[in-house]
Amino acid sequence: VLFRSGQRDRMLGDMSYGAYLIHAPLVSLYSLWFGQLPFMERLPYWGALVLVVSGLSWLAWRFLDKPVMTWRELYLRARL
């Protein structure tokens, strides 16, 4: 890798695992509740699902992953 990624790129990369974990149960509920609707009627709910997964992923990153990663970095720096 020749160039370090920017802050936004690193944030999205860190959030991707949270999105992976969060989306599975929500997609299951979405399919259960809205799967029988025609495609065009499901579309607004799909958009809301994307926003909810994105928001929950950001919250998990900001208030869980980021503090833990900061603590880990400080801990390792102190040990080395």
CSV table of N, CA and C in Angstrom, one decimal:
chain,number,residue,atom,x,y,z
A,1,VAL,N,0.9,-1.2,0.0
A,1,VAL,CA,0.0,0.0,0.0
A,1,VAL,C,0.9,1.2,0.0
A,2,LEU,N,0.7,2.1,-1.0
A,2,LEU,CA,1.5,3.3,-1.1
A,2,LEU,C,1.0,4.4,-0.3
A,3,PHE,N,-0.3,4.5,-0.2
A,3,PHE,CA,-1.0,5.7,0.5
A,3,PHE,C,-1.9,5.2,1.6
A,4,ARG,N,-1.8,5.9,2.7
A,4,ARG,CA,-2.7,5.6,3.8
A,4,ARG,C,-4.1,6.2,3.4
A,5,SER,N,-5.1,5.5,3.8
A,5,SER,CA,-6.5,5.9,3.5
A,5,SER,C,-6.8,7.1,4.4
A,6,GLY,N,-7.8,7.9,4.0
A,6,GLY,CA,-8.3,9.0,4.7
A,6,GLY,C,-9.1,8.6,5.9
A,7,GLN,N,-9.4,9.6,6.7
A,7,GLN,CA,-10.2,9.3,8.0
A,7,GLN,C,-11.6,8.7,7.7
A,8,ARG,N,-12.2,9.3,6.7
A,8,ARG,CA,-13.6,8.8,6.3
A,8,ARG,C,-13.5,7.4,5.8
A,9,ASP,N,-12.5,7.1,5.0
A,9,ASP,CA,-12.3,5.7,4.4
A,9,ASP,C,-12.1,4.7,5.6
A,10,ARG,N,-11.3,5.1,6.5
A,10,ARG,CA,-11.0,4.2,7.7
A,10,ARG,C,-12.3,4.0,8.5
A,11,MET,N,-13.1,5.0,8.7
A,11,MET,CA,-14.3,4.9,9.4
A,11,MET,C,-15.3,4.0,8.7
A,12,LEU,N,-15.4,4.1,7.4
A,12,LEU,CA,-16.3,3.2,6.7
A,12,LEU,C,-15.8,1.8,6.7
A,13,GLY,N,-14.5,1.6,6.7
A,13,GLY,CA,-14.0,0.3,6.8
A,13,GLY,C,-14.2,-0.4,8.1
A,14,ASP,N,-14.1,0.5,9.2
A,14,ASP,CA,-14.3,0.0,10.5
A,14,ASP,C,-15.8,-0.3,10.7
A,15,MET,N,-16.7,0.5,10.1
A,15,MET,CA,-18.1,0.3,10.3
A,15,MET,C,-18.6,-0.9,9.5
A,16,SER,N,-17.9,-1.4,8.5
A,16,SER,CA,-18.4,-2.4,7.6
A,16,SER,C,-18.7,-3.7,8.4
A,17,TYR,N,-17.9,-4.1,9.4
A,17,TYR,CA,-18.1,-5.3,10.1
A,17,TYR,C,-19.4,-5.2,11.0
A,18,GLY,N,-19.6,-4.0,11.6
A,18,GLY,CA,-20.8,-3.7,12.4
A,18,GLY,C,-22.0,-3.8,11.5
A,19,ALA,N,-21.9,-3.3,10.3
A,19,ALA,CA,-23.1,-3.4,9.3
A,19,ALA,C,-23.3,-4.8,9.0
A,20,TYR,N,-22.3,-5.6,8.8
A,20,TYR,CA,-22.4,-7.0,8.5
A,20,TYR,C,-23.2,-7.7,9.6
A,21,LEU,N,-22.8,-7.5,10.8
A,21,LEU,CA,-23.5,-8.1,12.0
A,21,LEU,C,-24.9,-7.6,12.2
A,22,ILE,N,-25.1,-6.3,12.0
A,22,ILE,CA,-26.4,-5.7,12.3
A,22,ILE,C,-27.4,-6.0,11.2
A,23,HIS,N,-27.0,-6.1,10.0
A,23,HIS,CA,-28.0,-6.2,8.9
A,23,HIS,C,-28.7,-7.6,8.9
A,24,ALA,N,-28.1,-8.7,9.3
A,24,ALA,CA,-28.7,-10.0,9.2
A,24,ALA,C,-30.0,-10.1,9.9
A,25,PRO,N,-30.1,-9.8,11.2
A,25,PRO,CA,-31.4,-9.9,11.9
A,25,PRO,C,-32.4,-8.9,11.3
A,26,LEU,N,-32.0,-7.7,10.9
A,26,LEU,CA,-32.9,-6.8,10.4
A,26,LEU,C,-33.5,-7.2,9.0
A,27,VAL,N,-32.6,-7.8,8.2
A,27,VAL,CA,-33.1,-8.2,6.9
A,27,VAL,C,-34.1,-9.4,7.1
A,28,SER,N,-33.9,-10.2,8.1
A,28,SER,CA,-34.8,-11.3,8.3
A,28,SER,C,-36.2,-10.7,8.7
A,29,LEU,N,-36.2,-9.8,9.6
A,29,LEU,CA,-37.4,-9.1,10.0
A,29,LEU,C,-38.1,-8.4,8.8
A,30,TYR,N,-37.3,-7.7,8.0
A,30,TYR,CA,-37.8,-7.1,6.8
A,30,TYR,C,-38.5,-8.1,5.9
A,31,SER,N,-37.8,-9.2,5.7
A,31,SER,CA,-38.4,-10.2,4.8
A,31,SER,C,-39.7,-10.8,5.4
A,32,LEU,N,-39.7,-11.0,6.7
A,32,LEU,CA,-40.9,-11.5,7.3
A,32,LEU,C,-42.1,-10.5,7.2
A,33,TRP,N,-41.8,-9.3,7.5
A,33,TRP,CA,-42.9,-8.3,7.5
A,33,TRP,C,-43.3,-7.8,6.1
A,34,PHE,N,-42.3,-7.6,5.2
A,34,PHE,CA,-42.6,-6.9,4.0
A,34,PHE,C,-42.3,-7.8,2.7
A,35,GLY,N,-41.9,-9.0,2.9
A,35,GLY,CA,-41.6,-9.9,1.8
A,35,GLY,C,-42.7,-10.2,0.9
A,36,GLN,N,-43.9,-10.2,1.3
A,36,GLN,CA,-45.1,-10.5,0.5
A,36,GLN,C,-45.5,-9.3,-0.3
A,37,LEU,N,-45.0,-8.1,-0.1
A,37,LEU,CA,-45.5,-6.9,-0.8
A,37,LEU,C,-44.8,-6.9,-2.2
A,38,PRO,N,-45.5,-6.3,-3.2
A,38,PRO,CA,-44.8,-6.1,-4.5
A,38,PRO,C,-43.6,-5.2,-4.3
A,39,PHE,N,-42.6,-5.4,-5.3
A,39,PHE,CA,-41.3,-4.7,-5.2
A,39,PHE,C,-41.5,-3.2,-4.9
A,40,MET,N,-42.3,-2.5,-5.7
A,40,MET,CA,-42.4,-1.0,-5.6
A,40,MET,C,-43.0,-0.6,-4.2
A,41,GLU,N,-43.8,-1.5,-3.6
A,41,GLU,CA,-44.3,-1.1,-2.3
A,41,GLU,C,-43.3,-1.4,-1.2
A,42,ARG,N,-42.4,-2.4,-1.5
A,42,ARG,CA,-41.3,-2.7,-0.5
A,42,ARG,C,-40.2,-1.7,-0.5
A,43,LEU,N,-40.0,-1.0,-1.6
A,43,LEU,CA,-38.9,-0.1,-1.8
A,43,LEU,C,-38.7,0.9,-0.7
A,44,PRO,N,-39.8,1.7,-0.2
A,44,PRO,CA,-39.5,2.6,0.8
A,44,PRO,C,-39.0,2.0,2.1
A,45,TYR,N,-39.5,0.8,2.4
A,45,TYR,CA,-39.1,0.1,3.6
A,45,TYR,C,-37.6,-0.4,3.5
A,46,TRP,N,-37.3,-0.7,2.3
A,46,TRP,CA,-35.9,-1.1,2.0
A,46,TRP,C,-35.0,0.1,2.3
A,47,GLY,N,-35.4,1.3,1.8
A,47,GLY,CA,-34.6,2.5,2.0
A,47,GLY,C,-34.5,2.8,3.5
A,48,ALA,N,-35.6,2.6,4.3
A,48,ALA,CA,-35.5,2.8,5.7
A,48,ALA,C,-34.6,1.8,6.4
A,49,LEU,N,-34.6,0.6,5.9
A,49,LEU,CA,-33.7,-0.5,6.4
A,49,LEU,C,-32.3,-0.1,6.2
A,50,VAL,N,-31.9,0.4,5.0
A,50,VAL,CA,-30.6,0.9,4.8
A,50,VAL,C,-30.2,2.0,5.7
A,51,LEU,N,-31.1,2.9,6.0
A,51,LEU,CA,-30.8,4.0,6.9
A,51,LEU,C,-30.6,3.5,8.3
A,52,VAL,N,-31.5,2.6,8.7
A,52,VAL,CA,-31.4,2.1,10.1
A,52,VAL,C,-30.1,1.3,10.3
A,53,VAL,N,-29.7,0.4,9.3
A,53,VAL,CA,-28.5,-0.3,9.5
A,53,VAL,C,-27.3,0.6,9.5
A,54,SER,N,-27.3,1.6,8.6
A,54,SER,CA,-26.2,2.6,8.6
A,54,SER,C,-26.1,3.3,9.9
A,55,GLY,N,-27.2,3.8,10.4
A,55,GLY,CA,-27.2,4.5,11.7
A,55,GLY,C,-26.7,3.7,12.9
A,56,LEU,N,-27.2,2.4,13.0
A,56,LEU,CA,-26.8,1.5,14.0
A,56,LEU,C,-25.4,1.2,13.9
A,57,SER,N,-24.9,1.0,12.7
A,57,SER,CA,-23.5,0.7,12.5
A,57,SER,C,-22.6,1.9,12.9
A,58,TRP,N,-23.0,3.1,12.6
A,58,TRP,CA,-22.3,4.3,13.1
A,58,TRP,C,-22.3,4.3,14.6
A,59,LEU,N,-23.4,4.1,15.2
A,59,LEU,CA,-23.5,4.2,16.7
A,59,LEU,C,-22.6,3.1,17.3
A,60,ALA,N,-22.6,1.9,16.8
A,60,ALA,CA,-21.7,0.9,17.3
A,60,ALA,C,-20.3,1.2,17.1
A,61,TRP,N,-19.9,1.8,16.0
A,61,TRP,CA,-18.5,2.2,15.7
A,61,TRP,C,-18.1,3.3,16.7
A,62,ARG,N,-19.0,4.3,16.8
A,62,ARG,CA,-18.6,5.5,17.6
A,62,ARG,C,-18.5,5.3,19.1
A,63,PHE,N,-19.5,4.5,19.6
A,63,PHE,CA,-19.6,4.3,21.1
A,63,PHE,C,-19.1,3.0,21.6
A,64,LEU,N,-18.7,2.1,20.7
A,64,LEU,CA,-18.2,0.8,21.1
A,64,LEU,C,-16.8,0.5,20.5
A,65,ASP,N,-16.8,0.4,19.2
A,65,ASP,CA,-15.5,0.0,18.5
A,65,ASP,C,-14.4,1.1,18.7
A,66,LYS,N,-14.8,2.3,18.5
A,66,LYS,CA,-13.7,3.4,18.5
A,66,LYS,C,-13.1,3.5,19.9
A,67,PRO,N,-13.9,3.5,21.0
A,67,PRO,CA,-13.3,3.6,22.3
A,67,PRO,C,-12.4,2.4,22.6
A,68,VAL,N,-12.9,1.2,22.2
A,68,VAL,CA,-12.1,0.0,22.5
A,68,VAL,C,-10.8,0.0,21.7
A,69,MET,N,-10.9,0.4,20.4
A,69,MET,CA,-9.6,0.5,19.6
A,69,MET,C,-8.7,1.5,20.2
A,70,THR,N,-9.2,2.7,20.7
A,70,THR,CA,-8.3,3.7,21.3
A,70,THR,C,-7.7,3.1,22.6
A,71,TRP,N,-8.4,2.4,23.4
A,71,TRP,CA,-7.9,1.8,24.6
A,71,TRP,C,-6.8,0.8,24.3
A,72,ARG,N,-7.1,0.0,23.3
A,72,ARG,CA,-6.2,-1.1,22.8
A,72,ARG,C,-4.9,-0.5,22.4
A,73,GLU,N,-5.0,0.6,21.6
A,73,GLU,CA,-3.8,1.3,21.1
A,73,GLU,C,-2.9,1.9,22.2
A,74,LEU,N,-3.6,2.5,23.2
A,74,LEU,CA,-2.9,3.1,24.3
A,74,LEU,C,-2.3,2.0,25.2
A,75,TYR,N,-3.0,0.9,25.4
A,75,TYR,CA,-2.5,-0.2,26.2
A,75,TYR,C,-1.2,-0.9,25.5
A,76,LEU,N,-1.3,-1.1,24.2
A,76,LEU,CA,-0.2,-1.7,23.5
A,76,LEU,C,1.0,-0.8,23.5
A,77,ARG,N,0.8,0.5,23.3
A,77,ARG,CA,1.9,1.5,23.3
A,77,ARG,C,2.6,1.5,24.6
A,78,ALA,N,1.8,1.4,25.7
A,78,ALA,CA,2.4,1.4,27.1
A,78,ALA,C,3.1,0.2,27.4
A,79,ARG,N,2.7,-1.0,26.8
A,79,ARG,CA,3.3,-2.3,27.0
A,79,ARG,C,4.6,-2.4,26.2
A,80,LEU,N,4.7,-1.8,25.1
A,80,LEU,CA,5.8,-1.9,24.2
A,80,LEU,C,6.8,-0.8,24.6
